[in-house]
Coordinates of C-alpha atoms and ligand atoms in Angstrom, one line a residue:
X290 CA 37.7 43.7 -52.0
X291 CA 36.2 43.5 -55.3
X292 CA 39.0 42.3 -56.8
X293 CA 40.2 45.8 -57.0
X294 CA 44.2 47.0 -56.1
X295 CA 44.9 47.9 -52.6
X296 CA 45.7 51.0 -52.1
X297 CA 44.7 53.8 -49.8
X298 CA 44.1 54.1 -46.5
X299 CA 44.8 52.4 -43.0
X300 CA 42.0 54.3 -41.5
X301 CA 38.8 55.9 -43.0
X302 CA 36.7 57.8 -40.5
X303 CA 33.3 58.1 -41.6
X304 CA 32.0 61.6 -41.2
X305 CA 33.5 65.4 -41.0
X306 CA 32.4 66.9 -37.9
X307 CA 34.2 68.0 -35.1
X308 CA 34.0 64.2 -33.6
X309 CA 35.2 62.8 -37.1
X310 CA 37.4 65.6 -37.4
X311 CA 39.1 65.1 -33.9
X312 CA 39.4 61.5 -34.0
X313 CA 41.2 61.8 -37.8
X314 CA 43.4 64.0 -36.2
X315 CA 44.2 62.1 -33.1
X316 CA 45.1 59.2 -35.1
X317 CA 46.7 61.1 -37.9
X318 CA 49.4 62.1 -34.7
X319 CA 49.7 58.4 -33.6
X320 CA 51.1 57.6 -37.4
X321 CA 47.9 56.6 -38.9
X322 CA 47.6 57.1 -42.5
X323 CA 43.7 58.5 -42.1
X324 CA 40.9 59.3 -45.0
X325 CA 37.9 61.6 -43.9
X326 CA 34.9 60.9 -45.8
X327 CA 32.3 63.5 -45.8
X328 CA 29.2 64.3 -48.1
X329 CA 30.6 67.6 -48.1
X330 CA 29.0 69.5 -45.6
X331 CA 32.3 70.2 -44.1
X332 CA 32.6 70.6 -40.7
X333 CA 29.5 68.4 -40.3
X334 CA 25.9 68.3 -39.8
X335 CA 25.3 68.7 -35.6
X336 CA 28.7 70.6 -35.0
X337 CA 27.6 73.4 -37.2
X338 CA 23.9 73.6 -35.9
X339 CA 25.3 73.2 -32.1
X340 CA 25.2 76.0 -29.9
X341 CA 28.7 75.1 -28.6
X342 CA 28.1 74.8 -25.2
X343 CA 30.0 72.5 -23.1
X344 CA 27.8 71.8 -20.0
X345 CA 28.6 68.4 -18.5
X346 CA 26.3 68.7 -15.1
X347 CA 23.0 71.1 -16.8
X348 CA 23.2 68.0 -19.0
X349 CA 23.1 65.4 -16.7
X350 CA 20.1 64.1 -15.1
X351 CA 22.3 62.6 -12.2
X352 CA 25.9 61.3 -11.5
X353 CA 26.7 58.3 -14.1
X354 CA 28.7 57.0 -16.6
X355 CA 27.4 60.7 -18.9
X356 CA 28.6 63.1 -16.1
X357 CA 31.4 61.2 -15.6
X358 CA 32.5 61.9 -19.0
X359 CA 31.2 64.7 -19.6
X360 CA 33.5 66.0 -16.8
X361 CA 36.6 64.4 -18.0
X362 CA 35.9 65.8 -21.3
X363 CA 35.3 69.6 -20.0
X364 CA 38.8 69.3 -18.3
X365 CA 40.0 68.1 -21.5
X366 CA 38.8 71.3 -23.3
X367 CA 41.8 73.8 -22.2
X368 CA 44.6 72.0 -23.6
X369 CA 42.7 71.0 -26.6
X370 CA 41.7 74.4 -28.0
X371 CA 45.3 75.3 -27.0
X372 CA 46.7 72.7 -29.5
X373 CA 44.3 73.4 -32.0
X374 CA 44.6 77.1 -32.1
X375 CA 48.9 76.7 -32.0
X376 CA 48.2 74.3 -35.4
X377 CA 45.7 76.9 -37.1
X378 CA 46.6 80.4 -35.5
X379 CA 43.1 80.7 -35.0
X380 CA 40.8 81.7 -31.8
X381 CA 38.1 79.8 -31.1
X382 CA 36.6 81.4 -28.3
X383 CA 36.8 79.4 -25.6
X384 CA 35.4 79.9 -22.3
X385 CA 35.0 77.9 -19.2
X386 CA 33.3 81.0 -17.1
X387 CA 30.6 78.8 -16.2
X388 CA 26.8 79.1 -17.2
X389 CA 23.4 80.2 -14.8
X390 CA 20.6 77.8 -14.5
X391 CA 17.6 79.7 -13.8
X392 CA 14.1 79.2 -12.6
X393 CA 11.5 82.0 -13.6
X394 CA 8.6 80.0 -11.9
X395 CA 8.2 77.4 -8.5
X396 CA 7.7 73.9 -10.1
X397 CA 11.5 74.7 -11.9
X398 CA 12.9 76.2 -8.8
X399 CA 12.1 72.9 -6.9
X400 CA 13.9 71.1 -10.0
X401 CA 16.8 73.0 -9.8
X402 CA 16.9 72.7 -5.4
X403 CA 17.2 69.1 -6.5
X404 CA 19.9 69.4 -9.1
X405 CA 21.6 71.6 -7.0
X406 CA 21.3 69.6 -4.2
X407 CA 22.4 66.1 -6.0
X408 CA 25.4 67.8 -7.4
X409 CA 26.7 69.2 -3.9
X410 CA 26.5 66.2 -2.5
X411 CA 28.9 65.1 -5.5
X412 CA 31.3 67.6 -4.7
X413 CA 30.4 69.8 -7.5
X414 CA 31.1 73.1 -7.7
X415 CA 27.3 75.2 -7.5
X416 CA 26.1 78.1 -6.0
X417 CA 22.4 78.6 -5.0
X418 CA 21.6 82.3 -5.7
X419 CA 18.7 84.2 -4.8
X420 CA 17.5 87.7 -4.3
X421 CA 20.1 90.1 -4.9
X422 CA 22.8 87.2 -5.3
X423 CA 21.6 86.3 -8.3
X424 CA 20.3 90.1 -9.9
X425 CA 24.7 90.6 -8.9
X426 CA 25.6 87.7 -11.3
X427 CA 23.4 88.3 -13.9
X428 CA 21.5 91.8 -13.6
X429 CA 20.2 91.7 -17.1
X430 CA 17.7 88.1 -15.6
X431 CA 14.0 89.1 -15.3
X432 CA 13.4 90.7 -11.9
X433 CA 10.8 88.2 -10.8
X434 CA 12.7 85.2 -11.4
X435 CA 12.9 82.6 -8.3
X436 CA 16.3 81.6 -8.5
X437 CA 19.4 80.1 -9.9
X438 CA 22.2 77.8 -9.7
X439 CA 25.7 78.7 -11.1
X440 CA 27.6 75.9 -12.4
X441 CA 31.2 76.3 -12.3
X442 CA 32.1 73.7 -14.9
X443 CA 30.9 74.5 -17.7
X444 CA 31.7 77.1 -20.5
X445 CA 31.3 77.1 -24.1
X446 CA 33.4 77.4 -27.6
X447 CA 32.7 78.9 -31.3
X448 CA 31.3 75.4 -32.7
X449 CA 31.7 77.1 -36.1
X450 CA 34.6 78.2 -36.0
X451 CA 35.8 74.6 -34.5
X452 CA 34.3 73.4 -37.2
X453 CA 36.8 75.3 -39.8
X454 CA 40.0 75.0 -37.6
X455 CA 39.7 71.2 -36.7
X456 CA 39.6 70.4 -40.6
X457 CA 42.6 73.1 -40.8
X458 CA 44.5 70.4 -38.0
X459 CA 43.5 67.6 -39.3
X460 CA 45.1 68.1 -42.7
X461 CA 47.9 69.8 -41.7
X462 CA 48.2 66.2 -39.3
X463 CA 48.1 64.5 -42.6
X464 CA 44.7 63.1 -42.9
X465 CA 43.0 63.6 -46.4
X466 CA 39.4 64.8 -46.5
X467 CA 37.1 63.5 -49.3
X468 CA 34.0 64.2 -50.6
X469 CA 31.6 61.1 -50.7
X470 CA 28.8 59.8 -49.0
X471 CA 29.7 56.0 -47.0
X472 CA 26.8 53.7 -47.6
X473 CA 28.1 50.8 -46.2
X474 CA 30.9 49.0 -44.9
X475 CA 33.3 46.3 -46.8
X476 CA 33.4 43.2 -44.7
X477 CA 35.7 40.3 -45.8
X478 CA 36.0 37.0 -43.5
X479 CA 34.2 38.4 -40.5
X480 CA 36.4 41.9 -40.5
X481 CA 35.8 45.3 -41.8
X482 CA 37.6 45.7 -45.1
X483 CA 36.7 49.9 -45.4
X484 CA 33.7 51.1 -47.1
X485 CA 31.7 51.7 -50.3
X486 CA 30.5 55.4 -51.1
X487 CA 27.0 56.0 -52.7
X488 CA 29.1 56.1 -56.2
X489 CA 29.8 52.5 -55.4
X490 CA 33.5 53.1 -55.1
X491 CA 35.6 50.7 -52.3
X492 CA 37.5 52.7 -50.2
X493 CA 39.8 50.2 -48.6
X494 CA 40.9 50.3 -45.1
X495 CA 42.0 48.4 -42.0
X496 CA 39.7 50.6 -39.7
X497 CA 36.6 52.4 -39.8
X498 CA 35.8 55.0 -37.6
X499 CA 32.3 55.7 -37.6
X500 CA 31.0 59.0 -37.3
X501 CA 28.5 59.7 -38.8
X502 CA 25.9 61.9 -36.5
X503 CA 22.5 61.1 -36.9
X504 CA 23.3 59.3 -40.2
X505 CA 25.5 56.5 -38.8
X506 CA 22.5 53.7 -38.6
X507 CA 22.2 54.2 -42.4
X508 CA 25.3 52.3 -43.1
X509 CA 24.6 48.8 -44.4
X510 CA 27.2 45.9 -43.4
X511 CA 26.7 46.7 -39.3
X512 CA 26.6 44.1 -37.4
X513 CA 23.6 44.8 -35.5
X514 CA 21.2 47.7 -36.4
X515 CA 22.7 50.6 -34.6
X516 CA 19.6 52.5 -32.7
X517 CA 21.1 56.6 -33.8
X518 CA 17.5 58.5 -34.7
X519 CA 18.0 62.5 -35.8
X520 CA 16.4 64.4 -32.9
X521 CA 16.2 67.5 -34.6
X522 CA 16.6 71.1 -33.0
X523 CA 16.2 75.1 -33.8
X524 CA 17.9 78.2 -32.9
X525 CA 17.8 81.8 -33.1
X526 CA 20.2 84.0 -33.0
X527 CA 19.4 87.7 -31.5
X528 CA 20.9 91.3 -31.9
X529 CA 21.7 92.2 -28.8
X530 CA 24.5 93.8 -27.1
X531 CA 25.2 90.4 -24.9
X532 CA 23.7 91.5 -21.5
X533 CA 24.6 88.3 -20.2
X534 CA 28.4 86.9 -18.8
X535 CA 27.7 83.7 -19.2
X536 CA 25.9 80.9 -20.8
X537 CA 21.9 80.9 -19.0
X538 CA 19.9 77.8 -19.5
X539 CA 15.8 78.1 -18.4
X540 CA 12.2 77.3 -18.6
X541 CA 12.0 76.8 -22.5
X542 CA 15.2 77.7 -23.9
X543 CA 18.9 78.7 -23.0
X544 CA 20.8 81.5 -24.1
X545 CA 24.7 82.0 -25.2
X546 CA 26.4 84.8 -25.0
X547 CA 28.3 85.3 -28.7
X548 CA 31.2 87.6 -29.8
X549 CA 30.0 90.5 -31.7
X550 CA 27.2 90.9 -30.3
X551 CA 24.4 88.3 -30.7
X552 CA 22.8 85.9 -28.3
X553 CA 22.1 82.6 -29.8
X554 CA 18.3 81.3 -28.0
X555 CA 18.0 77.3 -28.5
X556 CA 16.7 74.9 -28.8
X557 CA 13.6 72.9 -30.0
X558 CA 13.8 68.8 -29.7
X559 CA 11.5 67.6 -32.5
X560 CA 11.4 63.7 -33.4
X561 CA 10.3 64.8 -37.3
X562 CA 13.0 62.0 -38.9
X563 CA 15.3 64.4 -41.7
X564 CA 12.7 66.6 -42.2
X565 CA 14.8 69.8 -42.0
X566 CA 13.8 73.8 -42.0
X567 CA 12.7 76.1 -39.4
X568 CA 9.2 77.3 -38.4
X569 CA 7.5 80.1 -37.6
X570 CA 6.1 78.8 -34.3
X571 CA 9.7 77.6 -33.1
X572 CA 11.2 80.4 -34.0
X573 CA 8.1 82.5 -31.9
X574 CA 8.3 80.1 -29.0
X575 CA 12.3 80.8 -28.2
X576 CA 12.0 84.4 -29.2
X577 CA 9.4 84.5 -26.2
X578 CA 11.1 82.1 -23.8
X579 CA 14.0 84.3 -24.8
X580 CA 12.5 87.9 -23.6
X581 CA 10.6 85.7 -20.2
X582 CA 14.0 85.4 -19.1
X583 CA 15.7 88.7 -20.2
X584 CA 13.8 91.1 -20.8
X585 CA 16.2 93.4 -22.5
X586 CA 15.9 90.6 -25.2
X587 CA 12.2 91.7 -25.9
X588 CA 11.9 92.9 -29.8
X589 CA 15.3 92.2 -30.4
X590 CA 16.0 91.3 -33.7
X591 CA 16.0 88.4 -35.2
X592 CA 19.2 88.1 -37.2
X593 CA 19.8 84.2 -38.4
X594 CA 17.5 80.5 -37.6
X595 CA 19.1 77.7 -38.2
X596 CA 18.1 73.9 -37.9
X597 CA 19.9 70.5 -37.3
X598 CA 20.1 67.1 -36.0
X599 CA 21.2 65.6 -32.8
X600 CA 22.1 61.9 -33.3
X601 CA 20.4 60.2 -30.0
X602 CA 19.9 57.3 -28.5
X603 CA 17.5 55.4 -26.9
X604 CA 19.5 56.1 -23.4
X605 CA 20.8 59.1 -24.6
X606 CA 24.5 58.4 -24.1
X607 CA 27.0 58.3 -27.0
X608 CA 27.6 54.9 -28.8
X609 CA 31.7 54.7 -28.4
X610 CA 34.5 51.9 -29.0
X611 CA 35.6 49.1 -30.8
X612 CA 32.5 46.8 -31.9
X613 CA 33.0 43.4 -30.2
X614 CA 31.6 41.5 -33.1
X615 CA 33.5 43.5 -36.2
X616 CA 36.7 43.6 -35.8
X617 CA 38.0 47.1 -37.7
X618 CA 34.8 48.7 -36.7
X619 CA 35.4 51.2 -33.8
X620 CA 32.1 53.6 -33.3
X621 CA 32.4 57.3 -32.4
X622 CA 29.0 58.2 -32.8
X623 CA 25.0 58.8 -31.1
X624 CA 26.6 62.1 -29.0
X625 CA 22.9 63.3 -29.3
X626 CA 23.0 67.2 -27.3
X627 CA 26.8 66.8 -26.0
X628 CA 28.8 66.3 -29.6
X629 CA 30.6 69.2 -29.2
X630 CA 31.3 68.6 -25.0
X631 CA 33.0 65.3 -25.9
X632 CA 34.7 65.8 -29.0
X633 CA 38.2 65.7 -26.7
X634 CA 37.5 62.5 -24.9
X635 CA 36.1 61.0 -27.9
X636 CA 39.4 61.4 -29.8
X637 CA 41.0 60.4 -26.8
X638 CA 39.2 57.1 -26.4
X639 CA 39.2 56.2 -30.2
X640 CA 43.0 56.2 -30.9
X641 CA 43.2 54.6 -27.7
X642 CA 41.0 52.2 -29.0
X643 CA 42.8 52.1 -32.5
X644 CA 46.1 51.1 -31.0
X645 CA 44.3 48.2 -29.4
X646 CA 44.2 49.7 -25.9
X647 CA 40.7 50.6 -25.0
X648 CA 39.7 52.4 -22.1
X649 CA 38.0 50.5 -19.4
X650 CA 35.5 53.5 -19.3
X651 CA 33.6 52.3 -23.0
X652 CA 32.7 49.7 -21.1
X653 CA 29.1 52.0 -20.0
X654 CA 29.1 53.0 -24.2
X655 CA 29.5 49.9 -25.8
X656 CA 27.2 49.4 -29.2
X657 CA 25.9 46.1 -28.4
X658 CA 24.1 47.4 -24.9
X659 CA 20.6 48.1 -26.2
X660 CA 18.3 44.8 -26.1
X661 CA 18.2 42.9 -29.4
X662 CA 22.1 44.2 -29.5
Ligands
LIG1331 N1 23.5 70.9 -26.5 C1 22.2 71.4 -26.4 C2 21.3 71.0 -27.5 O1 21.6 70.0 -28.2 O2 20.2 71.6 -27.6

């Protein structure tokens, strides 16, 4: 420990967004004496840039260990905003109305017969619509589009204002939130120790909860390199006096639905490392995949862009649990599109984890499953 005083501490968790957030909090309620380190951006990177959306089966590409979950995570979502908005007093908007996958040409209405189709057989709740099914569901889609699916699980939340209330419970659970930027993680005799900030302070701890988005492979003192790239995305939000009921996902963009009256149109999916801003052409291309699919959106107004970074992975499931070689290193990170969907479970699973009981189900998210690992 650098010969410094301990002091401190019993659990740092590296990053401020609504996973690092949640899990701070979860633990906080277990007992845990917890320390949030952030570089400030509170609230996070992802969870701020998100579009909120909680869409376990429109992002799966079949049943597995995601959907699985995902699911898990979506029933979570009630009870969670319900504790959360009883420790803050505030409303985060929750809804679990479902969202409309829809095809506006043939090749994506054979895609979506198959999605449909997989996820019936699953016992999923979907509806094929066509015709005047789907113009009664959503009357504000284009006229000519092909057809849809309506997922029943699935909904959405005010990421931003998640953002603000989860720091709101998590200090009122106790934790304390610091500024600082974790470079790397103390190790002593083969365990993790805490963590050094840029500043090159020690930040002593028991546990380490990494969270750190798209940021988390920067850390130095991992055991293995830890495969997290930034898959970076823009949105648009549009004036508009929200035509649509619920979240609708299609060729080239999806659309949510947002209190007081804007649709937010995502997103792009651009491997461009940290290079952040939006562009003109991105901005164009979701304005016009926005108006293809409701055409009341046409010339709407373009009232706020925004960038930000997805942390993926090469498999594109979330990197979770305790690390089998470090002991005091338990990862909560690589969420890449579905942060926001599995903050819950992630908290869950973490403190779990923490009190030396881990959930059978990390086994599919361990961070030594990708080769060289
Ligand atoms: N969750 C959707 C996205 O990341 O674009």
């Amino acid at each position: 420990m650098r010969g410094r005083e301990r002091k401190g501490s019993d659990v740092i968790v590296v990053g401020g967004g609504a996973i690092g957030l949640a899990c701070a909090r979860a633990l906080a309620a277990r007992g845990r004496h917890v320390t949030v380190i952030d570089r400030g951006v509170r609230g996070g990177e992802a969870t701020l840039a998100a579009g909120g959306m909680l869409s376990p089966l429109a992002e799966s590409t079949g049943p597995g260990p995601f959907l699985d979950i995902g699911l898990a995570s979506f029933a979570l979502w009630p009870s969670f905003v319900e504790q959360i908005e009883e420790e803050t007093g505030m409303s985060l908007d929750l809804r679990t109305n479902g969202k409309l996958l829809l095809a506006l040409e043939t090749e994506a209405a054979h895609a979506l017969r198959a999605r449909h189709d997989w996820a019936k057989r699953n016992g999923l709740d979907v509806r094929w619509l066509e015709g005047a099914a789907l113009r009664g569901r959503e009357p504000s889609v284009h006229p000519a589009a092909v057809c849809g699916v309506h997922i029943a699980d699935d909904g959405q939340v005010d990421n931003r204002l998640l953002a603000r209330a989860l720091d709101v419970a998590a200090r009122a659970a106790g934790c304390a939130v610091a500024v600082g930027e974790a470079s790397g993680l103390l190790v002593e005799s083969g365990a993790v120790r805490g963590v050094v900030t840029r500043d090159g302070a020690d930040h002593p701890a028991d546990l380490v909860v990494l969270a750190a988005g798209a940021w988390s492979g920067g850390m130095s003192g991992l055991p293995r390199p830890l495969p997290v790239r930034p898959v970076k995305g823009q949105m648009v939000a549009l004036a508009s006096p929200s035509p649509l009921s619920t979240a609708v996902e299609t060729e080239g963009c999806y659309l949510i639905p947002r209190r007081g009256g804007s649709v937010w149109v995502g997103a792009t999916s651009e491997d461009v490392g940290f290079s952040g801003g939006t562009t003109p052409d991105a901005r164009d291309a979701l304005r016009r995949a926005a108006a293809a699919a409701v055409p009341g959106l046409d010339g709407a107004p373009e009232i706020e862009a925004w960038d930000g970074f997805r942390p993926g992975t090469p498999d594109g499931l979330p990197i979770l649990g305790p690390d089998p070689d470090l002991p005091g290193l338990i990862h909560a990170t690589g969420h890449f599109r579905n942060g926001i969907l599995l903050t819950p479970i992630t908290a869950e699973l973490v403190a779990g984890a923490a009190d030396g009981a881990p959930d059978p189900r990390l086994a599919a998210f361990r961070p030594d499953r990708f080769p060289g690992g």
